[in-house]
Every structure is written in C-alpha cells, then in structure tokens.
PDB file of C-alpha atoms and ligand atoms in Angstrom:
ATOM      1  CA  MET A 203      26.130 -24.579  20.139  1.00  0.00           C
ATOM      2  CA  ALA A 204      28.089 -22.729  22.819  1.00  0.00           C
ATOM      3  CA  GLU A 205      29.473 -24.627  25.835  1.00  0.00           C
ATOM      4  CA  PRO A 206      27.972 -23.695  28.972  1.00  0.00           C
ATOM      5  CA  SER A 207      29.956 -21.425  30.813  1.00  0.00           C
ATOM      6  CA  VAL A 208      32.085 -23.286  33.795  1.00  0.00           C
ATOM      7  CA  ALA A 209      32.224 -19.939  35.843  1.00  0.00           C
ATOM      8  CA  ARG A 210      28.328 -20.121  36.019  1.00  0.00           C
ATOM      9  CA  ALA A 211      28.048 -23.680  36.841  1.00  0.00           C
ATOM     10  CA  ALA A 212      30.920 -23.331  39.470  1.00  0.00           C
ATOM     11  CA  ALA A 213      29.229 -20.540  41.151  1.00  0.00           C
ATOM     12  CA  GLU A 214      25.852 -22.527  41.308  1.00  0.00           C
ATOM     13  CA  VAL A 215      27.485 -25.630  42.601  1.00  0.00           C
ATOM     14  CA  LEU A 216      29.524 -23.339  45.244  1.00  0.00           C
ATOM     15  CA  GLU A 217      26.210 -22.115  46.393  1.00  0.00           C
ATOM     16  CA  ALA A 218      24.575 -25.364  46.710  1.00  0.00           C
ATOM     17  CA  LEU A 219      27.455 -26.509  48.499  1.00  0.00           C
ATOM     18  CA  ARG A 220      27.330 -23.701  51.111  1.00  0.00           C
ATOM     19  CA  ARG A 221      23.751 -24.197  51.400  1.00  0.00           C
ATOM     20  CA  ALA A 222      24.281 -27.728  52.366  1.00  0.00           C
ATOM     21  CA  GLU A 223      26.871 -26.507  54.856  1.00  0.00           C
ATOM     22  CA  ILE A 224      24.362 -24.169  56.494  1.00  0.00           C
ATOM     23  CA  ARG A 225      21.913 -26.912  56.597  1.00  0.00           C
ATOM     24  CA  ALA A 226      24.092 -29.214  58.400  1.00  0.00           C
ATOM     25  CA  ASN A 227      25.586 -26.558  60.855  1.00  0.00           C
ATOM     26  CA  ARG A 228      29.186 -26.817  59.218  1.00  0.00           C
ATOM     27  CA  PRO A 229      31.495 -24.037  58.734  1.00  0.00           C
ATOM     28  CA  ALA A 230      31.836 -22.415  55.449  1.00  0.00           C
ATOM     29  CA  GLY A 231      34.747 -24.017  53.488  1.00  0.00           C
ATOM     30  CA  SER A 232      34.480 -27.282  55.474  1.00  0.00           C
ATOM     31  CA  ALA A 233      33.418 -29.315  52.455  1.00  0.00           C
ATOM     32  CA  ARG A 234      35.738 -28.707  49.449  1.00  0.00           C
ATOM     33  CA  LEU A 235      35.093 -28.918  45.786  1.00  0.00           C
ATOM     34  CA  VAL A 236      36.934 -31.234  43.620  1.00  0.00           C
ATOM     35  CA  ALA A 237      36.320 -30.604  39.968  1.00  0.00           C
ATOM     36  CA  VAL A 238      36.323 -33.791  38.306  1.00  0.00           C
ATOM     37  CA  THR A 239      38.241 -33.178  34.839  1.00  0.00           C
ATOM     38  CA  LYS A 240      38.248 -36.605  33.239  1.00  0.00           C
ATOM     39  CA  THR A 241      37.422 -36.166  29.306  1.00  0.00           C
ATOM     40  CA  VAL A 242      37.505 -32.517  29.891  1.00  0.00           C
ATOM     41  CA  PRO A 243      40.039 -30.819  27.876  1.00  0.00           C
ATOM     42  CA  ALA A 244      42.754 -28.607  29.273  1.00  0.00           C
ATOM     43  CA  ASP A 245      41.366 -25.051  27.961  1.00  0.00           C
ATOM     44  CA  ARG A 246      38.179 -25.992  29.858  1.00  0.00           C
ATOM     45  CA  VAL A 247      40.111 -26.953  32.900  1.00  0.00           C
ATOM     46  CA  ALA A 248      41.910 -23.623  32.803  1.00  0.00           C
ATOM     47  CA  GLU A 249      38.531 -21.977  32.700  1.00  0.00           C
ATOM     48  CA  ALA A 250      37.594 -23.756  36.099  1.00  0.00           C
ATOM     49  CA  TRP A 251      40.768 -22.466  37.399  1.00  0.00           C
ATOM     50  CA  ARG A 252      40.149 -19.099  36.701  1.00  0.00           C
ATOM     51  CA  ALA A 253      36.572 -19.302  37.787  1.00  0.00           C
ATOM     52  CA  GLY A 254      38.344 -20.099  41.360  1.00  0.00           C
ATOM     53  CA  LEU A 255      38.333 -23.973  41.338  1.00  0.00           C
ATOM     54  CA  HIS A 256      41.805 -25.175  42.337  1.00  0.00           C
ATOM     55  CA  ALA A 257      41.397 -28.942  42.888  1.00  0.00           C
ATOM     56  CA  PHE A 258      41.067 -31.230  39.924  1.00  0.00           C
ATOM     57  CA  GLY A 259      40.269 -34.809  40.086  1.00  0.00           C
ATOM     58  CA  GLU A 260      41.401 -37.414  37.284  1.00  0.00           C
ATOM     59  CA  SER A 261      40.822 -40.957  36.587  1.00  0.00           C
ATOM     60  CA  TYR A 262      43.689 -41.832  34.202  1.00  0.00           C
ATOM     61  CA  VAL A 263      47.298 -41.212  35.019  1.00  0.00           C
ATOM     62  CA  GLN A 264      48.122 -40.639  31.419  1.00  0.00           C
ATOM     63  CA  GLU A 265      45.267 -38.110  30.752  1.00  0.00           C
ATOM     64  CA  ALA A 266      46.153 -35.944  33.901  1.00  0.00           C
ATOM     65  CA  LEU A 267      49.682 -35.728  32.612  1.00  0.00           C
ATOM     66  CA  SER A 268      48.653 -34.100  29.518  1.00  0.00           C
ATOM     67  CA  LYS A 269      47.025 -31.288  31.226  1.00  0.00           C
ATOM     68  CA  VAL A 270      49.053 -30.605  34.333  1.00  0.00           C
ATOM     69  CA  ASP A 271      51.601 -28.741  32.381  1.00  0.00           C
ATOM     70  CA  ARG A 272      48.759 -26.425  30.947  1.00  0.00           C
ATOM     71  CA  LEU A 273      47.589 -25.296  34.452  1.00  0.00           C
ATOM     72  CA  PRO A 274      49.565 -23.093  37.013  1.00  0.00           C
ATOM     73  CA  PRO A 275      51.819 -25.164  39.139  1.00  0.00           C
ATOM     74  CA  GLU A 276      49.622 -24.624  42.104  1.00  0.00           C
ATOM     75  CA  ALA A 277      46.737 -26.436  40.812  1.00  0.00           C
ATOM     76  CA  GLU A 278      45.959 -29.535  43.043  1.00  0.00           C
ATOM     77  CA  TRP A 279      45.522 -32.830  41.390  1.00  0.00           C
ATOM     78  CA  HIS A 280      43.698 -35.842  42.955  1.00  0.00           C
ATOM     79  CA  PHE A 281      43.792 -39.286  41.498  1.00  0.00           C
ATOM     80  CA  ILE A 282      40.169 -40.892  41.731  1.00  0.00           C
ATOM     81  CA  GLY A 283      40.328 -43.657  39.332  1.00  0.00           C
ATOM     82  CA  HIS A 284      41.410 -47.386  39.398  1.00  0.00           C
ATOM     83  CA  LEU A 285      45.338 -47.169  39.909  1.00  0.00           C
ATOM     84  CA  GLN A 286      47.423 -49.952  38.433  1.00  0.00           C
ATOM     85  CA  SER A 287      50.470 -50.751  40.578  1.00  0.00           C
ATOM     86  CA  ASN A 288      52.758 -50.078  37.502  1.00  0.00           C
ATOM     87  CA  LYS A 289      51.434 -46.550  37.484  1.00  0.00           C
ATOM     88  CA  ALA A 290      52.508 -45.810  40.990  1.00  0.00           C
ATOM     89  CA  ARG A 291      55.648 -43.877  40.232  1.00  0.00           C
ATOM     90  CA  GLN A 292      53.982 -41.560  37.880  1.00  0.00           C
ATOM     91  CA  ALA A 293      51.013 -40.979  40.095  1.00  0.00           C
ATOM     92  CA  VAL A 294      53.245 -40.136  43.294  1.00  0.00           C
ATOM     93  CA  GLU A 295      54.837 -37.505  40.993  1.00  0.00           C
ATOM     94  CA  VAL A 296      51.673 -35.514  39.837  1.00  0.00           C
ATOM     95  CA  PHE A 297      49.222 -36.074  42.564  1.00  0.00           C
ATOM     96  CA  SER A 298      48.854 -34.519  45.814  1.00  0.00           C
ATOM     97  CA  LEU A 299      46.122 -36.848  47.118  1.00  0.00           C
ATOM     98  CA  ILE A 300      45.427 -40.437  45.781  1.00  0.00           C
ATOM     99  CA  GLN A 301      41.904 -41.121  46.700  1.00  0.00           C
ATOM    100  CA  SER A 302      41.560 -44.712  45.618  1.00  0.00           C
ATOM    101  CA  LEU A 303      43.963 -46.856  47.724  1.00  0.00           C
ATOM    102  CA  ASP A 304      42.001 -49.943  47.735  1.00  0.00           C
ATOM    103  CA  ARG A 305      44.511 -53.216  48.192  1.00  0.00           C
ATOM    104  CA  PRO A 306      47.811 -53.786  49.989  1.00  0.00           C
ATOM    105  CA  SER A 307      49.806 -54.545  46.582  1.00  0.00           C
ATOM    106  CA  LEU A 308      48.846 -50.797  45.492  1.00  0.00           C
ATOM    107  CA  ALA A 309      50.041 -49.716  49.040  1.00  0.00           C
ATOM    108  CA  ASP A 310      53.174 -51.471  48.321  1.00  0.00           C
ATOM    109  CA  ALA A 311      53.826 -50.168  45.120  1.00  0.00           C
ATOM    110  CA  LEU A 312      52.951 -46.442  46.188  1.00  0.00           C
ATOM    111  CA  GLU A 313      55.156 -46.909  49.258  1.00  0.00           C
ATOM    112  CA  GLN A 314      58.295 -48.222  47.037  1.00  0.00           C
ATOM    113  CA  ALA A 315      57.519 -45.260  44.620  1.00  0.00           C
ATOM    114  CA  ALA A 316      57.334 -42.702  47.365  1.00  0.00           C
ATOM    115  CA  HIS A 317      60.160 -44.017  49.310  1.00  0.00           C
ATOM    116  CA  ARG A 318      62.386 -43.663  46.132  1.00  0.00           C
ATOM    117  CA  ARG A 319      61.688 -39.927  45.742  1.00  0.00           C
ATOM    118  CA  GLY A 320      61.929 -39.431  49.303  1.00  0.00           C
ATOM    119  CA  ILE A 321      58.372 -37.894  49.784  1.00  0.00           C
ATOM    120  CA  ARG A 322      55.294 -38.601  51.760  1.00  0.00           C
ATOM    121  CA  VAL A 323      52.057 -39.292  49.731  1.00  0.00           C
ATOM    122  CA  ARG A 324      48.541 -38.513  51.028  1.00  0.00           C
ATOM    123  CA  VAL A 325      46.171 -41.080  50.203  1.00  0.00           C
ATOM    124  CA  LEU A 326      42.525 -42.080  50.849  1.00  0.00           C
ATOM    125  CA  LEU A 327      41.138 -45.586  51.377  1.00  0.00           C
ATOM    126  CA  GLN A 328      38.398 -46.391  48.970  1.00  0.00           C
ATOM    127  CA  VAL A 329      35.561 -48.484  50.344  1.00  0.00           C
ATOM    128  CA  LYS A 330      32.980 -50.165  48.235  1.00  0.00           C
ATOM    129  CA  VAL A 331      29.582 -49.584  48.996  1.00  0.00           C
ATOM    130  CA  GLY A 332      26.349 -50.654  47.245  1.00  0.00           C
ATOM    131  CA  GLU A 333      26.310 -53.543  44.668  1.00  0.00           C
ATOM    132  CA  GLU A 334      28.063 -51.969  42.037  1.00  0.00           C
ATOM    133  CA  ALA A 335      31.103 -54.562  40.921  1.00  0.00           C
ATOM    134  CA  THR A 336      32.734 -52.258  38.659  1.00  0.00           C
ATOM    135  CA  LYS A 337      33.749 -49.366  40.877  1.00  0.00           C
ATOM    136  CA  GLY A 338      36.687 -50.928  42.841  1.00  0.00           C
ATOM    137  CA  GLY A 339      37.193 -50.233  46.401  1.00  0.00           C
ATOM    138  CA  ALA A 340      37.984 -52.471  49.297  1.00  0.00           C
ATOM    139  CA  SER A 341      35.391 -54.066  51.396  1.00  0.00           C
ATOM    140  CA  PHE A 342      34.586 -52.735  54.826  1.00  0.00           C
ATOM    141  CA  ASP A 343      36.917 -55.672  56.270  1.00  0.00           C
ATOM    142  CA  GLY A 344      39.451 -54.636  53.597  1.00  0.00           C
ATOM    143  CA  VAL A 345      39.653 -51.292  54.730  1.00  0.00           C
ATOM    144  CA  MET A 346      40.027 -52.266  58.317  1.00  0.00           C
ATOM    145  CA  GLU A 347      43.017 -54.530  57.224  1.00  0.00           C
ATOM    146  CA  LEU A 348      44.526 -51.612  55.434  1.00  0.00           C
ATOM    147  CA  ALA A 349      44.212 -49.299  58.019  1.00  0.00           C
ATOM    148  CA  ARG A 350      45.817 -51.914  60.746  1.00  0.00           C
ATOM    149  CA  ARG A 351      48.807 -52.251  58.410  1.00  0.00           C
ATOM    150  CA  ALA A 352      49.577 -48.764  57.859  1.00  0.00           C
ATOM    151  CA  GLN A 353      52.923 -49.036  59.574  1.00  0.00           C
ATOM    152  CA  GLU A 354      53.951 -50.916  56.631  1.00  0.00           C
ATOM    153  CA  TRP A 355      53.866 -48.158  54.404  1.00  0.00           C
ATOM    154  CA  PRO A 356      55.582 -45.254  56.336  1.00  0.00           C
ATOM    155  CA  SER A 357      55.680 -43.156  53.206  1.00  0.00           C
ATOM    156  CA  LEU A 358      52.025 -43.121  52.787  1.00  0.00           C
ATOM    157  CA  GLN A 359      49.713 -40.862  54.995  1.00  0.00           C
ATOM    158  CA  ILE A 360      46.347 -42.243  55.067  1.00  0.00           C
ATOM    159  CA  GLN A 361      43.993 -39.275  55.727  1.00  0.00           C
ATOM    160  CA  GLY A 362      40.380 -40.709  55.437  1.00  0.00           C
ATOM    161  CA  LEU A 363      37.990 -42.711  53.352  1.00  0.00           C
ATOM    162  CA  MET A 364      36.653 -42.338  49.687  1.00  0.00           C
ATOM    163  CA  ALA A 365      33.463 -44.081  48.211  1.00  0.00           C
ATOM    164  CA  ILE A 366      31.475 -44.086  45.022  1.00  0.00           C
ATOM    165  CA  PRO A 367      27.997 -45.301  45.787  1.00  0.00           C
ATOM    166  CA  PRO A 368      25.825 -46.369  43.125  1.00  0.00           C
ATOM    167  CA  TYR A 369      23.805 -43.651  41.212  1.00  0.00           C
ATOM    168  CA  GLU A 370      20.314 -43.227  42.271  1.00  0.00           C
ATOM    169  CA  ASP A 371      17.707 -41.028  40.656  1.00  0.00           C
ATOM    170  CA  ASP A 372      16.641 -39.773  44.089  1.00  0.00           C
ATOM    171  CA  PRO A 373      19.889 -38.530  45.940  1.00  0.00           C
ATOM    172  CA  GLU A 374      17.980 -39.447  49.285  1.00  0.00           C
ATOM    173  CA  ALA A 375      18.437 -43.142  48.480  1.00  0.00           C
ATOM    174  CA  VAL A 376      22.344 -42.640  48.533  1.00  0.00           C
ATOM    175  CA  ARG A 377      22.169 -41.339  52.106  1.00  0.00           C
ATOM    176  CA  PRO A 378      22.350 -44.660  53.777  1.00  0.00           C
ATOM    177  CA  HIS A 379      25.568 -45.668  51.832  1.00  0.00           C
ATOM    178  CA  PHE A 380      26.995 -42.235  52.876  1.00  0.00           C
ATOM    179  CA  ARG A 381      26.176 -42.736  56.472  1.00  0.00           C
ATOM    180  CA  ALA A 382      27.689 -46.430  56.355  1.00  0.00           C
ATOM    181  CA  VAL A 383      30.813 -44.762  55.041  1.00  0.00           C
ATOM    182  CA  ARG A 384      31.021 -42.125  57.708  1.00  0.00           C
ATOM    183  CA  GLU A 385      30.261 -45.023  60.412  1.00  0.00           C
ATOM    184  CA  LEU A 386      33.364 -46.825  59.154  1.00  0.00           C
ATOM    185  CA  ARG A 387      35.384 -43.828  59.221  1.00  0.00           C
ATOM    186  CA  ASP A 388      34.404 -43.195  62.976  1.00  0.00           C
ATOM    187  CA  ARG A 389      35.242 -46.965  63.816  1.00  0.00           C
ATOM    188  CA  VAL A 390      38.642 -46.534  62.083  1.00  0.00           C
ATOM    189  CA  GLU A 391      39.300 -43.262  63.772  1.00  0.00           C
ATOM    190  CA  ALA A 392      38.455 -44.802  67.123  1.00  0.00           C
ATOM    191  CA  LEU A 393      41.248 -47.530  66.777  1.00  0.00           C
ATOM    192  CA  ARG A 394      43.792 -44.409  66.970  1.00  0.00           C
ATOM    193  CA  LEU A 395      46.194 -46.462  64.589  1.00  0.00           C
ATOM    194  CA  PRO A 396      49.459 -44.980  64.316  1.00  0.00           C
ATOM    195  CA  GLY A 397      49.973 -43.485  60.638  1.00  0.00           C
ATOM    196  CA  VAL A 398      46.214 -43.273  60.240  1.00  0.00           C
ATOM    197  CA  GLU A 399      44.449 -39.878  60.309  1.00  0.00           C
ATOM    198  CA  MET A 400      40.799 -39.847  59.344  1.00  0.00           C
ATOM    199  CA  GLY A 401      39.982 -36.471  58.857  1.00  0.00           C
ATOM    200  CA  GLU A 402      38.621 -36.620  55.068  1.00  0.00           C
ATOM    201  CA  LEU A 403      35.642 -38.153  53.759  1.00  0.00           C
ATOM    202  CA  SER A 404      35.407 -37.911  49.723  1.00  0.00           C
ATOM    203  CA  LEU A 405      31.691 -38.541  49.040  1.00  0.00           C
ATOM    204  CA  GLY A 406      29.184 -37.144  46.604  1.00  0.00           C
ATOM    205  CA  MET A 407      29.183 -36.421  43.050  1.00  0.00           C
ATOM    206  CA  SER A 408      27.059 -34.313  40.765  1.00  0.00           C
ATOM    207  CA  SER A 409      23.919 -35.899  41.602  1.00  0.00           C
ATOM    208  CA  ASP A 410      24.129 -36.090  45.002  1.00  0.00           C
ATOM    209  CA  PHE A 411      26.978 -33.956  46.676  1.00  0.00           C
ATOM    210  CA  PRO A 412      24.599 -31.957  48.971  1.00  0.00           C
ATOM    211  CA  VAL A 413      23.185 -35.034  50.787  1.00  0.00           C
ATOM    212  CA  ALA A 414      26.946 -35.990  51.154  1.00  0.00           C
ATOM    213  CA  VAL A 415      27.923 -32.694  52.651  1.00  0.00           C
ATOM    214  CA  GLU A 416      25.084 -33.063  54.954  1.00  0.00           C
ATOM    215  CA  GLU A 417      26.216 -36.680  56.042  1.00  0.00           C
ATOM    216  CA  GLY A 418      29.962 -35.265  56.659  1.00  0.00           C
ATOM    217  CA  ALA A 419      31.657 -35.087  53.370  1.00  0.00           C
ATOM    218  CA  THR A 420      34.847 -33.070  53.365  1.00  0.00           C
ATOM    219  CA  LEU A 421      35.632 -33.491  49.739  1.00  0.00           C
ATOM    220  CA  VAL A 422      33.003 -33.783  46.899  1.00  0.00           C
ATOM    221  CA  ARG A 423      33.826 -34.867  43.439  1.00  0.00           C
ATOM    222  CA  VAL A 424      31.715 -33.028  40.898  1.00  0.00           C
ATOM    223  CA  GLY A 425      31.957 -33.270  37.073  1.00  0.00           C
ATOM    224  CA  SER A 426      29.107 -33.216  34.888  1.00  0.00           C
ATOM    225  CA  ALA A 427      27.438 -30.331  36.935  1.00  0.00           C
ATOM    226  CA  LEU A 428      30.517 -28.084  36.129  1.00  0.00           C
ATOM    227  CA  PHE A 429      31.490 -29.187  32.618  1.00  0.00           C
ATOM    228  CA  GLY A 430      28.384 -30.671  31.137  1.00  0.00           C
ATOM    229  CA  GLU A 431      27.803 -34.496  30.301  1.00  0.00           C
ATOM    230  CA  ARG A 432      30.818 -36.578  29.394  1.00  0.00           C
ATOM    231  CA  PRO A 433      31.018 -38.225  26.012  1.00  0.00           C
ATOM    232  CA  THR A 434      30.595 -41.971  26.807  1.00  0.00           C
ATOM    233  CA  ARG A 435      34.239 -43.545  26.784  1.00  0.00           C
ATOM    234  CA  VAL A 436      34.728 -46.129  24.033  1.00  0.00           C
ATOM    235  CA  THR A 437      38.074 -47.667  25.059  1.00  0.00           C
TER     236      THR A 437
HETATM  237  C1  PLP B 101      33.608 -39.276  37.037  1.00  0.00           C
HETATM  238  C2  PLP B 101      33.647 -39.288  38.639  1.00  0.00           C
HETATM  239  C3  PLP B 101      33.127 -38.339  39.208  1.00  0.00           C
HETATM  240  C4  PLP B 101      32.199 -37.487  38.876  1.00  0.00           C
HETATM  241  O1  PLP B 101      30.985 -37.613  38.423  1.00  0.00           O
HETATM  242  P1  PLP B 101      29.730 -36.682  38.055  1.00  0.00           P
HETATM  243  O2  PLP B 101      28.472 -37.199  38.252  1.00  0.00           O
HETATM  244  O3  PLP B 101      30.049 -36.238  36.773  1.00  0.00           O
HETATM  245  O4  PLP B 101      29.858 -35.453  38.790  1.00  0.00           O
HETATM  246  C5  PLP B 101      33.061 -38.425  40.630  1.00  0.00           C
HETATM  247  N1  PLP B 101      33.870 -39.510  41.254  1.00  0.00           N
HETATM  248  C6  PLP B 101      34.556 -40.358  40.605  1.00  0.00           C
HETATM  249  C7  PLP B 101      35.225 -41.375  41.189  1.00  0.00           C
HETATM  250  C8  PLP B 101      34.549 -40.271  39.322  1.00  0.00           C
HETATM  251  O5  PLP B 101      35.036 -41.359  38.487  1.00  0.00           O
END
C-alpha cells in the first residue's frame, strides 16, 4: 500500500493551523509547525522538507544524528525527548532548540557542553501537566526553580515552556492543561528574571494542536498527522 503523501498531509495541517490562528485573532505564522520525525526514515523527512516543513522534532539523539546529514544544512532540529545528561555534548551540536530541559543536573551538563564549544544553546523548560508519570518534565515549582537559577547557566538561553499533556479523545479536555501552562509562563515572565525569556510555548500534537494554538502555542509538535501512525517502539 502506498504511503500517504506527506505534502498533502502537510498542506492540511498547515491549513488547520492557520484556521486556528484566525479563530484566535493571531497573525499568520505566529504558531510554527515542528514536524515530529521520530521513527520516520530520512527519505520521508526529506519529503517533508520539500513540502516546505523546515523544523523537525526528534526524541532520540542517535536517531536524529542518522538523519541530519541527509537533510539540507538549513534544516532546524529540535530535541523533544527525555535527554540524558551524558548525551548533552552531542545534543548541543545538533539541535538548535532543546525543548525538554527539566532538571538542574541536565542544565549543568548542557551548560558545560555549550561553554566548551563556545556557543549559546536555546532551551525550553519542560513542565509536567496531568497525571502521566512517564512523560518527564519539571513540576511547576521545579520550573520556577530552574528559571530563578538561570544565571548559573549563562550559555543557555531559556526561551519558554514546553508540555506534553495526557492524550484525550476530546481535545477540549486538554484545553485546561494548555491554559495552566500559559498561566505558568505568564507568572515566570512577570518575574523578569535575568537570562529568561518566555516567548515560546510548545504545546499541542496531532490530536489537539488547533486547541493549543487557540491557547497561545507558538510551536506545535505534529507527527502522526503528517507521517501516519508510528510503529510501536519495542526497545
Ligand atoms: C511523538 C511526540 C509528538 C508527536 O505526537 P503525534 O501525536 O504523533 O503528533 C509530539 N511531542 C512529543 C514530545 C513527542 O514525543
């Protein structure tokens, strides 16, 4: 059976994104699509590139490394998975945005890796919402702590928050989670902490990204709506 066309799916997702921006009275392009390419082979990622998608989200450093060289150097790679501190060195080389900073020990590792390379690394603080224990993320207090300690990590540019709320059949059920994250963002922003910007909100996946855009998402991470269902990972 032929794989569904990435170009067609991309056009549909982008149109739904634009409609959500309009409903929310937001300017065109204020919510950006990050194509989640975990488990997607490099040739399909290249197809997405040709369809006009230029930011890709990966959950595993090694897997991302196997694809980066097969895409144009202008491609933008975001890390969206659980990052082990011992992968920090490779991660700062590949990813232009690390969306999943959720603990001080990881900030230390990223700081050291970035400092060594003489670069600054853009990061989002991942906050845990809902009951799912497996998804990672700092508590609301943990996010506050990371933001308050930002000056300990001068090579990291904190640019906002990311969250992975639990899946719900009805996307409206996720809206309160998105709101809670936006309100936390507003609280952190109001503190005007040095080294902390809060412009980015990475919320929303295939099942709920239009709601996320209505609630202020600036980045949506969409996988299966672009590439079809993922095989279940056995490792
Ligand atoms: C896999 C994944 C996504 C994409 O999920 P879909 O439901 O396939 O759109 C988004 N965010 C994160 C963190 C992921 O791991």
